[in-house]
Short mmCIF file of C-alpha atoms in Angstrom, two decimals:
data_model
loop_
_atom_site.label_atom_id
_atom_site.label_comp_id
_atom_site.label_asym_id
_atom_site.label_seq_id
_atom_site.Cartn_x
_atom_site.Cartn_y
_atom_site.Cartn_z
CA MET O 1 130.17 83.42 116.30
CA LEU O 2 128.58 85.60 113.66
CA ASP O 3 130.50 84.49 110.60
CA SER O 4 128.39 82.76 108.00
CA THR O 5 129.09 81.65 104.47
CA PRO O 6 126.61 83.16 101.96
CA LYS O 7 124.39 80.59 100.30
CA ILE O 8 123.12 82.56 97.31
CA HIS O 9 124.64 84.67 94.59
CA LEU O 10 122.11 86.97 92.98
CA PRO O 11 122.50 90.36 91.31
CA ILE O 12 121.52 93.43 93.27
CA LEU O 13 118.06 94.76 92.39
CA ARG O 14 118.58 98.49 92.41
CA SER O 15 114.85 99.12 92.76
CA LYS O 16 115.12 97.86 96.35
CA LEU O 17 117.64 100.58 97.09
CA SER O 18 115.25 103.46 96.43
CA PRO O 19 112.05 104.37 98.27
CA PRO O 20 108.80 103.30 96.58
CA LEU O 21 106.84 105.88 94.65
CA GLY O 22 104.03 107.50 96.57
CA GLY O 23 100.34 107.12 95.86
CA ARG O 24 98.32 109.56 93.84
CA TYR O 25 96.94 111.46 96.82
CA LEU O 26 99.52 112.15 99.50
CA VAL O 27 99.42 114.20 102.64
CA LEU O 28 102.63 115.74 103.93
CA ARG O 29 102.93 114.63 107.54
CA ASP O 30 104.14 117.98 108.83
CA ARG O 31 103.26 116.99 112.39
CA LEU O 32 105.61 113.98 112.21
CA ASN O 33 108.14 115.51 109.85
CA GLY O 34 108.75 118.11 112.53
CA TRP O 35 110.61 115.51 114.54
CA LEU O 36 113.47 115.86 112.08
CA GLU O 37 113.95 119.36 113.52
CA THR O 38 114.27 118.04 117.08
CA ASP O 39 117.62 118.52 118.75
CA GLY O 40 119.03 115.27 120.01
CA LEU O 41 116.84 113.03 117.86
CA PRO O 42 117.66 109.42 118.91
CA ARG O 43 119.96 107.42 116.68
CA VAL O 44 117.43 104.62 116.23
CA ILE O 45 113.85 105.34 115.11
CA VAL O 46 111.27 102.57 114.79
CA ALA O 47 108.00 103.12 112.91
CA ARG O 48 105.79 100.28 114.14
CA ALA O 49 102.13 99.77 113.25
CA PRO O 50 99.84 97.35 111.39
CA ALA O 51 99.40 97.60 107.64
CA GLY O 52 97.77 100.70 106.28
CA PHE O 53 98.90 103.29 108.81
CA GLY O 54 101.46 104.95 106.53
CA LYS O 55 104.76 103.72 108.00
CA SER O 56 106.52 103.43 104.66
CA THR O 57 104.99 106.68 103.42
CA LEU O 58 106.36 108.55 106.44
CA MET O 59 109.78 106.98 105.94
CA VAL O 60 109.76 108.02 102.28
CA GLN O 61 108.90 111.59 103.27
CA TRP O 62 111.75 111.64 105.78
CA TYR O 63 114.11 110.21 103.17
CA ARG O 64 113.13 112.91 100.64
CA ILE O 65 113.37 115.72 103.19
CA LEU O 66 116.85 114.68 104.32
CA GLN O 67 117.96 114.13 100.72
CA HIS O 68 116.70 117.60 99.76
CA ARG O 69 118.76 119.07 102.61
CA GLY O 70 121.88 117.44 101.22
CA SER O 71 122.11 114.79 103.93
CA GLN O 72 123.43 111.36 102.98
CA VAL O 73 120.68 108.75 102.99
CA ALA O 74 120.36 105.09 102.02
CA TRP O 75 117.33 102.82 101.66
CA ILE O 76 116.69 99.08 101.58
CA SER O 77 113.27 97.52 100.97
CA LEU O 78 113.88 94.19 102.69
CA GLU O 79 112.57 90.83 101.51
CA GLU O 80 112.83 87.32 102.94
CA ALA O 81 115.89 86.62 100.80
CA GLU O 82 117.82 89.05 102.99
CA ASN O 83 117.70 86.47 105.78
CA ASP O 84 120.82 85.14 104.12
CA PRO O 85 123.65 87.09 105.82
CA GLY O 86 125.62 87.40 102.61
CA GLN O 87 122.67 88.83 100.70
CA PHE O 88 121.78 91.20 103.54
CA LEU O 89 125.34 92.52 103.57
CA ALA O 90 125.38 92.81 99.78
CA TYR O 91 122.33 95.08 99.89
CA LEU O 92 123.70 97.01 102.85
CA VAL O 93 126.96 97.67 101.01
CA ALA O 94 125.14 98.57 97.78
CA SER O 95 122.81 100.97 99.61
CA LEU O 96 125.74 102.73 101.26
CA GLN O 97 127.58 103.04 97.97
CA MET O 98 124.47 104.49 96.31
CA GLY O 99 123.70 106.87 99.16
CA ILE O 100 127.24 108.06 99.83
CA PRO O 101 128.91 109.23 96.63
CA GLY O 102 132.64 108.63 96.68
CA LEU O 103 132.50 105.99 99.40
CA ARG O 104 135.55 103.80 98.86
CA LEU O 105 135.41 100.25 100.13
CA ALA O 106 137.84 97.37 99.94
CA GLU O 107 137.10 95.06 97.01
CA SER O 108 136.26 92.12 99.29
CA VAL O 109 133.70 94.24 101.15
CA SER O 110 132.20 95.59 97.93
CA ASP O 111 131.18 92.00 97.04
CA PRO O 112 130.39 90.26 100.35
CA MET O 113 128.27 87.64 98.62
CA GLY O 114 131.09 86.60 96.38
CA SER O 115 133.98 86.90 98.79
CA GLY O 116 132.80 84.51 101.48
CA GLY O 117 134.28 86.94 103.99
CA GLY O 118 133.25 87.20 107.63
CA THR O 119 129.98 88.99 108.27
CA GLN O 120 131.01 90.41 111.62
CA GLY O 121 134.19 91.88 110.19
CA THR O 122 132.23 93.42 107.32
CA ILE O 123 129.85 95.22 109.68
CA LEU O 124 132.69 96.59 111.79
CA TYR O 125 134.52 97.72 108.66
CA LEU O 126 131.41 99.52 107.37
CA VAL O 127 130.83 101.20 110.74
CA ASP O 128 134.42 102.40 110.69
CA LYS O 129 133.89 103.86 107.22
CA LEU O 130 130.71 105.61 108.37
CA SER O 131 132.65 107.23 111.19
CA GLU O 132 134.82 108.97 108.57
CA LEU O 133 131.87 110.80 106.98
CA SER O 134 131.92 114.57 107.23
CA GLY O 135 128.14 114.89 107.62
CA PRO O 136 125.16 113.01 109.05
CA PHE O 137 123.96 109.79 107.49
CA THR O 138 120.61 107.98 107.79
CA LEU O 139 119.89 104.38 106.76
CA PHE O 140 116.26 103.32 106.19
CA LEU O 141 115.32 99.63 106.53
CA ASP O 142 111.73 99.05 105.43
CA ASP O 143 109.67 95.87 105.95
CA PHE O 144 112.01 94.67 108.68
CA ASP O 145 109.44 92.06 109.79
CA VAL O 146 110.73 89.71 107.10
CA ILE O 147 114.06 89.36 108.94
CA SER O 148 114.13 86.40 111.32
CA ASN O 149 117.61 84.97 110.82
CA GLU O 150 119.56 85.24 114.08
CA VAL O 151 122.80 86.08 112.35
CA VAL O 152 121.25 88.95 110.39
CA LEU O 153 119.50 90.27 113.51
CA LYS O 154 122.81 90.24 115.37
CA LEU O 155 124.46 92.08 112.47
CA VAL O 156 121.83 94.82 112.73
CA GLN O 157 122.34 94.90 116.51
CA GLN O 158 126.04 95.42 115.92
CA LEU O 159 125.30 98.18 113.45
CA ILE O 160 123.12 99.87 116.06
CA ASN O 161 125.62 99.41 118.89
CA TYR O 162 128.51 100.91 116.96
CA LEU O 163 126.65 103.46 114.86
CA PRO O 164 128.83 106.60 114.88
CA SER O 165 127.51 109.74 116.54
CA GLY O 166 125.27 111.82 114.27
CA ASN O 167 124.20 108.84 112.16
CA ARG O 168 120.74 107.28 112.38
CA LEU O 169 118.88 104.08 111.58
CA VAL O 170 115.16 104.21 110.73
CA ILE O 171 113.29 100.89 110.78
CA GLY O 172 109.76 100.24 109.51
CA LEU O 173 107.85 97.15 110.62
CA ARG O 174 104.55 95.80 111.98
CA GLN O 175 105.74 94.00 115.13
CA SER O 176 108.37 94.77 117.76
CA PRO O 177 111.81 93.98 116.31
CA ALA O 178 113.90 91.23 117.91
CA LEU O 179 116.80 93.60 118.39
CA GLY O 180 116.95 94.01 122.17
CA LEU O 181 116.08 97.71 122.04
CA ALA O 182 114.46 97.94 125.51
CA LYS O 183 117.61 99.34 127.09
CA MET O 184 117.92 101.99 124.37
CA GLU O 185 114.32 103.03 124.91
CA ALA O 186 114.92 103.35 128.65
CA THR O 187 117.95 105.60 128.07
CA GLY O 188 116.25 107.77 125.44
CA GLU O 189 118.30 106.43 122.53
CA LEU O 190 115.23 105.07 120.74
CA LEU O 191 112.19 106.84 119.29
CA GLU O 192 109.18 104.66 118.52
CA ILE O 193 106.50 106.00 116.21
CA GLY O 194 103.34 103.98 116.78
CA ILE O 195 99.71 103.75 115.73
CA GLU O 196 98.57 106.78 117.69
CA ASP O 197 101.28 108.91 116.10
CA LEU O 198 100.56 107.65 112.58
CA ARG O 199 96.78 108.00 112.61
CA PHE O 200 95.49 110.84 110.45
CA THR O 201 94.20 113.75 112.46
CA ARG O 202 90.93 115.28 111.35
CA GLU O 203 92.89 118.00 109.55
CA GLU O 204 94.99 115.43 107.70
CA SER O 205 91.91 113.45 106.71
CA SER O 206 90.29 116.62 105.44
CA HIS O 207 93.38 117.51 103.41
CA PHE O 208 93.47 114.01 101.90
CA LEU O 209 89.78 114.04 100.94
CA ARG O 210 89.85 117.51 99.44
CA GLN O 211 92.58 116.49 96.98
CA ILE O 212 90.27 114.05 95.20
CA PRO O 213 88.68 115.45 92.01
CA ASP O 214 84.88 115.60 91.86
CA LEU O 215 84.54 114.66 95.51
CA VAL O 216 81.84 116.90 96.96
CA ILE O 217 82.09 116.71 100.73
CA ASP O 218 81.23 118.98 103.64
CA GLU O 219 82.57 119.33 107.18
CA HIS O 220 79.86 117.06 108.59
CA ASP O 221 80.86 114.29 106.16
CA ILE O 222 84.52 114.67 107.10
CA ASN O 223 83.65 114.37 110.79
CA ASN O 224 81.65 111.19 110.13
CA ILE O 225 84.46 109.65 108.09
CA GLN O 226 87.09 110.57 110.68
CA ASN O 227 85.01 109.07 113.49
CA SER O 228 84.42 105.91 111.48
CA MET O 229 87.98 105.35 110.28
CA GLU O 230 89.66 106.67 113.47
CA GLY O 231 92.52 108.04 111.40
CA TRP O 232 93.21 104.69 109.72
CA ILE O 233 94.74 105.83 106.46
CA ALA O 234 94.03 102.62 104.54
CA GLY O 235 90.37 102.70 105.47
CA LEU O 236 90.10 106.33 104.49
CA GLN O 237 91.73 105.71 101.13
CA LEU O 238 89.94 102.54 100.17
CA THR O 239 86.58 103.86 101.30
CA THR O 240 86.99 106.96 99.21
CA ILE O 241 88.35 105.34 96.07
CA SER O 242 86.32 102.14 95.94
CA THR O 243 82.99 103.26 97.39
CA TRP O 244 82.45 106.97 96.90
CA ARG O 245 82.00 106.85 93.15
CA GLU O 246 79.57 103.95 93.41
CA ASN O 247 77.37 105.44 96.12
CA PRO O 248 78.49 108.71 97.72
CA LYS O 249 75.73 108.58 100.34
CA ASP O 250 76.49 105.09 101.61
CA PHE O 251 80.25 105.28 101.92
CA ILE O 252 80.10 107.78 104.78
CA ARG O 253 78.00 105.33 106.79
CA ILE O 254 80.30 102.32 106.36
CA SER O 255 81.41 101.15 109.78
CA THR O 256 85.08 100.64 110.49
CA LYS O 257 84.38 97.08 111.58
CA SER O 258 82.62 95.95 108.42
CA PHE O 259 84.99 97.84 106.17
CA ARG O 260 88.12 96.30 107.72
CA ALA O 261 86.70 92.80 107.52
CA SER O 262 86.41 93.04 103.74
CA SER O 263 89.29 95.32 102.79
CA ALA O 264 92.14 95.21 105.29
CA ALA O 265 94.12 92.59 103.39
CA ARG O 266 94.37 94.63 100.21
CA LEU O 267 97.64 96.27 99.28
CA LEU O 268 97.46 100.04 99.31
CA PRO O 269 99.04 102.60 96.99
CA TYR O 270 99.33 105.01 99.95
CA GLY O 271 101.86 102.73 101.61
CA GLU O 272 102.09 100.93 104.90
#
């Protein structure tokens, strides 16, 4: 039984319904953005990698590209509070209303936290409303790792199972989601974007480095940095910003191992 009575009643933070702003030096991931042009793109896309590989940044780029095309998109930056089913549904409803102008929902569904209504019925109602859309719709759920509540996970599973044709769900996280997606992967209904996909190529690293003012760097330096960082975006960024200006000769020789030991835990403006 999926019904659950919401425990909290908080206002919706609209900042969680919009993608985060990008860092100062961004690289368009044309190689990965090209997947949006693929015919038959699976309805569920999972971007899974440790911190610092640009998961959120890629999702933001996809969001902006689809939005620019006129597609209907919605975003939720999840936090632990969304383990409460009522709060999760409140943000889901709010994101749909923000992303789909003119979406008309029953009053009880528009305030799931206050209504005490059934969670399962709310999901099925929302799916039915999505099936009435005239164009494609994509929902982005970032930082999905924070979700551990069984009821909320089952709600997302329901959303996936009944997602109308042409609509998509994009999930960003560090570990494999507890959503039972193995069958979807086997049938080609799931696309997973992993570490090897997200790593910067040498060309992307070069493009990133050459954006930085006053950074004098040659092809040999770029090769050394690429070999050291192995396309790890966080390492590339933090090395450049925190070390280059102090000692431009030393930063190229920093090993990936020693750099990660001291810097991997820092939050990065480039995004996860």
